[in-house]
Coordinates of C-alpha atoms in Angstrom, one line a residue:
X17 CA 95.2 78.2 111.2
X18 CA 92.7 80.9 109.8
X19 CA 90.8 82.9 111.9
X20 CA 87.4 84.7 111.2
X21 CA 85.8 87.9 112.9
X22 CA 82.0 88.3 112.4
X23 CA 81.4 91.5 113.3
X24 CA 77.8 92.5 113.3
X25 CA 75.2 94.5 115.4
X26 CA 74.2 92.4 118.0
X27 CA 76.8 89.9 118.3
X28 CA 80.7 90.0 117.8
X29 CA 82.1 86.2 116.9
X30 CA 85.2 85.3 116.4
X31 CA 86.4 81.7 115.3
X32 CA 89.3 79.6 114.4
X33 CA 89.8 77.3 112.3
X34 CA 92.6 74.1 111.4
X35 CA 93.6 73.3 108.1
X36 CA 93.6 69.8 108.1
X37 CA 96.3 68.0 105.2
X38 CA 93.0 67.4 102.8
X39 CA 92.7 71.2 103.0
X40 CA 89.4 71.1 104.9
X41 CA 88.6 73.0 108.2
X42 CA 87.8 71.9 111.1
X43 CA 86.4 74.5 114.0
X44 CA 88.7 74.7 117.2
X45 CA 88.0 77.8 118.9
X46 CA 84.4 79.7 119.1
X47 CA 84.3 83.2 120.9
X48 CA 81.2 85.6 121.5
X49 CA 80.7 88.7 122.8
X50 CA 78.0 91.1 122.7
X51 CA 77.8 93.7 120.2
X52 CA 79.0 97.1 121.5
X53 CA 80.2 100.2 120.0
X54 CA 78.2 99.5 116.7
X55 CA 75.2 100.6 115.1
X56 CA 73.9 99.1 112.2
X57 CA 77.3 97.2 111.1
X58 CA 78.7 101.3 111.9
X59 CA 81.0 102.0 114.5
X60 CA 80.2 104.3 116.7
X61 CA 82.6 104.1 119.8
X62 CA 86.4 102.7 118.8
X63 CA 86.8 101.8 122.2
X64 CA 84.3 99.7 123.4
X65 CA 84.2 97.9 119.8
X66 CA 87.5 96.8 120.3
X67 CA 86.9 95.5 124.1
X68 CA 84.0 93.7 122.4
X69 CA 86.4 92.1 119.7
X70 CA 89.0 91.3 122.3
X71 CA 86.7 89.9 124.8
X72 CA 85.2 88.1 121.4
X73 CA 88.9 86.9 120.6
X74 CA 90.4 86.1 123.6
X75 CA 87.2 83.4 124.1
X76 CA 88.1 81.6 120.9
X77 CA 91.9 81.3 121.9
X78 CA 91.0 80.0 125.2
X79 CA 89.0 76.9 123.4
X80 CA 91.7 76.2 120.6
X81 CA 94.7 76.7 123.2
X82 CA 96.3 78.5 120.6
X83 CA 97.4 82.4 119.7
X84 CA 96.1 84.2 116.5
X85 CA 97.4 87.0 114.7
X86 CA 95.5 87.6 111.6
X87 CA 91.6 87.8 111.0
X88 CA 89.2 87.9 108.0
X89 CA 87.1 90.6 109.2
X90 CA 83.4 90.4 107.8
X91 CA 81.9 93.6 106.9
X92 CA 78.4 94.5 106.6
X93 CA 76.1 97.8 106.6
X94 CA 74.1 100.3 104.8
X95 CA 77.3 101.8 103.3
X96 CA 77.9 98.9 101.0
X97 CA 76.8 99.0 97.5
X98 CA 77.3 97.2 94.3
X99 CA 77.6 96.9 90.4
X100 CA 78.7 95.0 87.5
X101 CA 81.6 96.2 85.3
X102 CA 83.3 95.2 82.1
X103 CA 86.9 95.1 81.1
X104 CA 88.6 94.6 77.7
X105 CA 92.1 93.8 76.9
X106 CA 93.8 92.7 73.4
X107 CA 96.1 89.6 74.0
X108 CA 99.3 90.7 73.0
X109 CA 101.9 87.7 72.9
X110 CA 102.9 86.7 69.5
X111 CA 101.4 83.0 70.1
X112 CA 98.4 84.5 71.5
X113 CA 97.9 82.9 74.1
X114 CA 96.3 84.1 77.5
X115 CA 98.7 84.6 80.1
X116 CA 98.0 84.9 84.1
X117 CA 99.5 88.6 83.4
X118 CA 96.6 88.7 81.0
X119 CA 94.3 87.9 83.0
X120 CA 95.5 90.2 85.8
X121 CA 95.3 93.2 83.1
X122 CA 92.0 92.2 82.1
X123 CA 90.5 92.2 85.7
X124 CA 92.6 95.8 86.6
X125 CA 90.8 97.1 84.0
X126 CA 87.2 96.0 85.0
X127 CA 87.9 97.8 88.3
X128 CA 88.1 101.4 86.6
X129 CA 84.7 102.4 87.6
X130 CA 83.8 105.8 88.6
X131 CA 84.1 105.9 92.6
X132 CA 83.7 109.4 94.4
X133 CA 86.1 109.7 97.0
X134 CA 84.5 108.4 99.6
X135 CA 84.2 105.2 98.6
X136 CA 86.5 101.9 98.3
X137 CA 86.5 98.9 96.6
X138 CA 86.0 95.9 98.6
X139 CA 86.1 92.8 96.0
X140 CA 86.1 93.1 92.2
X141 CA 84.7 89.0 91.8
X142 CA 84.9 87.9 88.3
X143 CA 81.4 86.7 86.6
X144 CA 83.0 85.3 83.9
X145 CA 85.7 85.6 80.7
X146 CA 84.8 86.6 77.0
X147 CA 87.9 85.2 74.5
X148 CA 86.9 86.3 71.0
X149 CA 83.5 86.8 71.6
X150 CA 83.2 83.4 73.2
X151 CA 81.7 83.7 76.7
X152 CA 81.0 81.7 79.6
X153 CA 84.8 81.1 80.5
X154 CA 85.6 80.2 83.8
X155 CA 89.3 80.6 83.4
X156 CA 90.6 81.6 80.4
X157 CA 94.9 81.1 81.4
X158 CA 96.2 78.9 78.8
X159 CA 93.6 79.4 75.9
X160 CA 94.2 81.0 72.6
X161 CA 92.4 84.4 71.5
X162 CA 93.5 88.0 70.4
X163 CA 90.8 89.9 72.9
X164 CA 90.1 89.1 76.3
X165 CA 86.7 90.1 78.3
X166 CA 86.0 90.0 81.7
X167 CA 82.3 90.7 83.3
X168 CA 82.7 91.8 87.0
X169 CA 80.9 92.0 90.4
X170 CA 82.0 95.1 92.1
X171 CA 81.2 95.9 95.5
X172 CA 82.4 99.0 97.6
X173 CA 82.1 100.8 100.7
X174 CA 82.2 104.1 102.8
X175 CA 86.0 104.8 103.2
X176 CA 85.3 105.8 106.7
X177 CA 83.1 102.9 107.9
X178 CA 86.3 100.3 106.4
X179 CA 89.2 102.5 107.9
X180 CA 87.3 102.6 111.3
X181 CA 86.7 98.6 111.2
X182 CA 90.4 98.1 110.6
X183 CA 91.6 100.2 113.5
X184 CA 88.9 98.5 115.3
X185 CA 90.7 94.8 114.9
X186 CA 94.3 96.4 114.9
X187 CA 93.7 98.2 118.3
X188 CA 92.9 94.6 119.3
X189 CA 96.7 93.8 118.1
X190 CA 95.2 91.8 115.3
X191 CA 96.5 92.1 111.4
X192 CA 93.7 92.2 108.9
X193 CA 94.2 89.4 106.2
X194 CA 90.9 91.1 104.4
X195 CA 87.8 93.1 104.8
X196 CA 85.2 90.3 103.3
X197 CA 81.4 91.7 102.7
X198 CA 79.5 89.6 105.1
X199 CA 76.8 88.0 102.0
X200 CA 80.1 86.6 100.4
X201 CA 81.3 84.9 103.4
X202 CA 77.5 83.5 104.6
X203 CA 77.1 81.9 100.9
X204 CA 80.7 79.8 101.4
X205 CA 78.9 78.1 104.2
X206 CA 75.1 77.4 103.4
X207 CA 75.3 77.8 99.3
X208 CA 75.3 74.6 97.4
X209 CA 77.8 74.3 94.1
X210 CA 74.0 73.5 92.8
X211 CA 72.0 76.1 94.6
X212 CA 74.9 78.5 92.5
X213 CA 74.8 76.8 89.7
X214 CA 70.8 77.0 89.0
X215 CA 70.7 80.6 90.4
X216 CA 70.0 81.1 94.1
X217 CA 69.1 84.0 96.4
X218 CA 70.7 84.4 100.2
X219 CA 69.0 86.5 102.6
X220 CA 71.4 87.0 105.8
X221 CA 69.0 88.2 108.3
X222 CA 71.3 90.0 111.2
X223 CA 70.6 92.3 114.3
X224 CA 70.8 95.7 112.3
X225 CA 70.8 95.1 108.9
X226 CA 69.8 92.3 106.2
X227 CA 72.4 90.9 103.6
X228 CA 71.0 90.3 100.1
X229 CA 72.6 88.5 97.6
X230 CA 72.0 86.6 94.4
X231 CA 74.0 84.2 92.4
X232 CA 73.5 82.7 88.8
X233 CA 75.7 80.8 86.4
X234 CA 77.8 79.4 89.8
X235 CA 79.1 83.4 90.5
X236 CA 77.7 86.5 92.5
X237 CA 75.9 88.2 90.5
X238 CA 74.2 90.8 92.5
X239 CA 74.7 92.4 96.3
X240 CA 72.5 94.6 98.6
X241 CA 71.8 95.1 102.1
X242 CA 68.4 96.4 103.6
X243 CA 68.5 98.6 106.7
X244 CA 65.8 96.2 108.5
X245 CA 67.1 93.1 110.7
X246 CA 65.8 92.0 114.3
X247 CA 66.8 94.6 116.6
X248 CA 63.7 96.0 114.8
X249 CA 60.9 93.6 115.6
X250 CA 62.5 93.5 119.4
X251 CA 61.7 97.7 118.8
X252 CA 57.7 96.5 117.8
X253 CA 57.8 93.9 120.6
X254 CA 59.0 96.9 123.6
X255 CA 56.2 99.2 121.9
X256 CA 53.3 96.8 121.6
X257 CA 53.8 94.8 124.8
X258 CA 55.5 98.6 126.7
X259 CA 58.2 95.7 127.7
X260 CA 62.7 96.5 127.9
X261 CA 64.6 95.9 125.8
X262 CA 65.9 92.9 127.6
X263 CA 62.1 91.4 128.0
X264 CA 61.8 92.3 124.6
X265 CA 64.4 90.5 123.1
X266 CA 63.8 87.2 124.9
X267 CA 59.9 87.2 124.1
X268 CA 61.2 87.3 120.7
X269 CA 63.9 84.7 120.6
X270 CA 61.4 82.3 122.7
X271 CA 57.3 82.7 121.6
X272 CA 57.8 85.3 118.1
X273 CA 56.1 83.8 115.5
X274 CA 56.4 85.3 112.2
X275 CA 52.7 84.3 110.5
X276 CA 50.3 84.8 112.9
X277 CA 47.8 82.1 111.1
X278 CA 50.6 79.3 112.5
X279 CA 49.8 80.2 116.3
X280 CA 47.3 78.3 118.3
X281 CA 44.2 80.2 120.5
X282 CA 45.7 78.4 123.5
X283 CA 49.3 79.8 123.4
X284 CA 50.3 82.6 126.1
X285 CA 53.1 84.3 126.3
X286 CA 54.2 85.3 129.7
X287 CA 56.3 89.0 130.2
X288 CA 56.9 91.5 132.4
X289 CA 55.6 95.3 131.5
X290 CA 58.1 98.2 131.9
X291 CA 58.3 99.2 135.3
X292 CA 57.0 96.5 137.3
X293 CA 57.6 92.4 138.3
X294 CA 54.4 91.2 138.4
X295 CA 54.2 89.0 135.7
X296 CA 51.4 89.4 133.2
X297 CA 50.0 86.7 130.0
X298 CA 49.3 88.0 126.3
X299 CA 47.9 85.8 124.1
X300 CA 50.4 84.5 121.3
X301 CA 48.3 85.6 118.3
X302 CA 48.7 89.0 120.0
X303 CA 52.6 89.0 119.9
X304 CA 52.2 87.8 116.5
X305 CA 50.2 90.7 115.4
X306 CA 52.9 92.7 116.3
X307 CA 55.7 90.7 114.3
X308 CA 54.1 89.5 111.6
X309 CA 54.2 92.9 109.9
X310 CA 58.3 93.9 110.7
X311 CA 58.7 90.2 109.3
X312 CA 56.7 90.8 105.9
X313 CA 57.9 94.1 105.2
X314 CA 61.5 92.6 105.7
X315 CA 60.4 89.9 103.0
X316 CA 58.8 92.3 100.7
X317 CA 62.1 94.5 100.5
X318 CA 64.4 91.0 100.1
X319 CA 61.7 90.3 97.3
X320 CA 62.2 94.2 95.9
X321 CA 65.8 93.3 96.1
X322 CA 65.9 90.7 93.8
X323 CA 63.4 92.0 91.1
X324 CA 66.0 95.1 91.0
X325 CA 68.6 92.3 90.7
X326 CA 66.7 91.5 87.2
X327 CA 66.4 87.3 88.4
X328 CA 63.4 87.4 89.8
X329 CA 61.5 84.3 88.6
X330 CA 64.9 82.7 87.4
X331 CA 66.4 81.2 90.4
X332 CA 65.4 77.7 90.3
X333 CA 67.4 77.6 93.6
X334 CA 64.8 79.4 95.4
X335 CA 65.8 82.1 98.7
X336 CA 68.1 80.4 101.6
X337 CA 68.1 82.1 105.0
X338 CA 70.4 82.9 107.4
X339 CA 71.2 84.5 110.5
X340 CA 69.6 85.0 113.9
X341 CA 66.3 86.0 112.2
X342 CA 65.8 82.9 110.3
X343 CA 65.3 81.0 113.8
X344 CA 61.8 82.7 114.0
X345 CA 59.2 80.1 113.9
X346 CA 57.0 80.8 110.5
X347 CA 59.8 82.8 109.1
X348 CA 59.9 80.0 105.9
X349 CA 56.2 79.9 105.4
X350 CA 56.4 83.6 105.5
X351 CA 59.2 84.3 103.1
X352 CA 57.4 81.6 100.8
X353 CA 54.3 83.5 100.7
X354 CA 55.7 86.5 100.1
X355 CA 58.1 85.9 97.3
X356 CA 56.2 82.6 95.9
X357 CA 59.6 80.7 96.0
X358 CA 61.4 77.6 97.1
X359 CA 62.6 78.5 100.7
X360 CA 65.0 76.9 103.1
X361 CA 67.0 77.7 106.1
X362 CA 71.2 77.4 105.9
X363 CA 73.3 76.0 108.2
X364 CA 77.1 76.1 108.2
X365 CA 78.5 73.1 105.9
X366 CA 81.7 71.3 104.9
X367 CA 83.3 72.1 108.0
X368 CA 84.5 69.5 110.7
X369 CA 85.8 69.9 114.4
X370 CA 83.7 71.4 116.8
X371 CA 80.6 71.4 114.4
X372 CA 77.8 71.0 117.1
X373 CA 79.3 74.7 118.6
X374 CA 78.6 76.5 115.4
X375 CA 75.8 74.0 113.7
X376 CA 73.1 77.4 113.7
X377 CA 72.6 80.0 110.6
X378 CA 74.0 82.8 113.7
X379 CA 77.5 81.1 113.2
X380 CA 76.8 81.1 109.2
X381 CA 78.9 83.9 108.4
X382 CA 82.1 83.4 111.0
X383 CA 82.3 79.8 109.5
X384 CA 82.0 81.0 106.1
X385 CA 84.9 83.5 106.7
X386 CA 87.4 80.7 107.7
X387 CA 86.2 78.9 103.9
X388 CA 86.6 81.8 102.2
X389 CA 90.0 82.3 103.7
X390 CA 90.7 78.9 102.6
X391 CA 89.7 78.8 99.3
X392 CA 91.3 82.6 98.6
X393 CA 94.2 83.2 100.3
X394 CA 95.5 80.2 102.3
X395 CA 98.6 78.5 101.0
X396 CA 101.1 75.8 103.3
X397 CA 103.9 77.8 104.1
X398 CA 102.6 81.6 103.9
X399 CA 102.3 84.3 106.3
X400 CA 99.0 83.1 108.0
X401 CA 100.4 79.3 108.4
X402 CA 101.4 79.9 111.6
X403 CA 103.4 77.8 113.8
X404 CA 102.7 77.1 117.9
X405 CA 105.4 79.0 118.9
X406 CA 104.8 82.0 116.9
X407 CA 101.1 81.8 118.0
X408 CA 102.3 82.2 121.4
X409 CA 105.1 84.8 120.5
X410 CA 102.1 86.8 119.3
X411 CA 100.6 86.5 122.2
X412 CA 103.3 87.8 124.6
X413 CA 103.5 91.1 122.0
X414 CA 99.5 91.5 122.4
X415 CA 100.3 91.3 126.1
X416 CA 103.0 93.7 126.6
X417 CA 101.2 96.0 124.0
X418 CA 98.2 96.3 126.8
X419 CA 100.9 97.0 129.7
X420 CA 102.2 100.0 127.3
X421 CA 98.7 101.2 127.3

């Protein structure tokens, strides 16, 4: 099995997946819990993020029937940054040729950036090998050549924010197989081998925070995350309509429309003001007054985003969406006008099992942790191939852990 824990600002979800013999997943288990403790992808109380990740987990096991120990933990925030290194090695073998030690050497070397203290390498991806001047090596193990290259993506994070993450999930008697940034997971489940190939731009649009991330040449090539997702249009809503929170957020998920040129003169939407149960009628165009802004500021700093990536006008692939905020009706249309490119929504792919739980761009990331566990770090036989009866062994230890407490 390989579990995955998408831990973001509104939502906590945690899912597990089966490995089938054609190393393919199939979806078993699907848990969610609201988001609490967290602020911005930030925790900000250990304790009642870790009830949320339990309650989060303990739904999931409940559907599979089955006991997990490990998680990929996806990790998101205005913390993470991002930059592109180079390493150089000289082949040293007397035939010459390029060794998987080499190739470890070469990569080790790539990751000896500059870092203040504070901050911690979360992936070093490689963009591709240079042998003798040659580039555009995928993998260079078994080829001849006296220097070897490597161009590398190298994302880090606050120190702080990824300790306090991990003692999150471990309080929750959960191992940590790996911290994945959240952009990296979302593109293994809506990113086409094509979209990658031509040179593509994700935009992962969560509660607190929006992912950013561009590929070319089939790798990632750039990484960002803007500090604008759809807590803060549910903020506009409560201001302009003097509606809770609560009120807010479902006249957003049910009548928000992101280009206000899209809503008809006849539309209403029906809410109830702060303080009082009478219910009262706004017209539509007047909600979308009120969105339509949050919404094309969000897409202009996406747009900023990629021109600072250097692609802009290269990515044949266009921008694909995800997350709760690419539900919003006119959100494409939007993000089309805005950035003049080809624009579509994701949905989770290549998966099987309980597809029709997790078929939406919220379950984008959680499903694409489970494929990148697979394609990473999942081999028959390891540590995270897990037996029933160790599942349930682990499950006994979790318990008696929570009587010690």
């Amino acid at each position: 099995m390989i579990a995955g824990l998408d831990i973001g600002t509104t939502k906590i979800a945690a899912l597990i997946g089966e490995v089938t013999d054609d190393m393919r997943v199939n979806i078993i288990g699907v848990g969610v819990a609201p988001s609490r403790g967290l602020r911005k992808g930030t925790v900000v109380d250990i304790e009642q993020a870790t009830q949320s990740i339990e309650q989060a987990v303990e739904q999931a096991e409940h559907m599979a029937g089955r006991r997990i120990e490990s998680v990929y933990v996806g990790v998101t925030g205005e913390h993470i940054r991002s930059l592109n290194s180079r390493g150089m090695i000289a082949v040293t073998s007397p035939t010459h040729e390029i060794s998987r030690e080499d190739v470890e050497r070469v990569m080790e070397s790539s990751r000896t950036v500059v870092l203040t203290p504070d901050r911690e390498i979360i992936h070093a991806i490689p963009r591709g090998y240079i042998v003798d001047g040659q580039d555009g090596i995928r993998h260079p193990e078994g080829m001849s050549g006296s220097r070897l290259e490597v161009e590398t993506h190298i994302i880090h994070g606050s120190s702080t924010f990824l300790q306090n993450i991990t003692k999150c999930v471990q309080r929750a008697r959960l191992q940590v197989n790996e911290l994945v940034v959240e952009p990296i997971a979302t593109a293994a489940a809506v990113l086409t081998e094509a979209e990658r190939d031509l040179g593509v731009a994700l935009a992962d649009i969560g509660g607190g925070t929006t992912d950013v991330a561009v590929f070319t040449g089939g790798e990632i090539y750039y990484t960002g995350v803007i500090p604008i997702g759809g807590n803060h249009v549910t903020n506009d809503i409560s201001m302009g309509l003097r509606t809770p929170p609560e009120e807010s957020e479902r006249i957003k998920l049910q009548y928000a429309c992101a280009l206000k040129e899209l809503v008809g003169d006849n539309e209403v939407v029906p809410h109830r003001p702060m303080g009082s149960n009478e219910e009262r009628r706004v017209p539509a165009r007047v909600l979308a007054e009120i969105v339509e802004p949050r919404m094309r500021e969000l897409f202009e700093l996406v747009y900023e985003e990629i021109k600072k990536s250097g692609t802009a006008g290269m990515l044949p692939g266009g921008l694909v969406l995800s997350g709760g905020g690419s539900l919003m009706r006119g959100v494409v249309e939007l993000a089309r006008e805005v950035t003049d490119m080809p624009v579509r929504v994701g949905k989770p792919m290549n998966i099987g099992g309980l597809v029709d739980r997790v078929d939406s761009p919220v379950f984008a990331t959680g499903v694409g942790l489970l494929l990148y566990g697979l394609e990473h770090s999942y081999m028959v036989g390891d540590t995270r191939h897990r037996s029933f009866w160790q599942g349930v062994m682990a499950w006994f230890r979790r318990l008696l852990s929570r009587f010690a407490q």
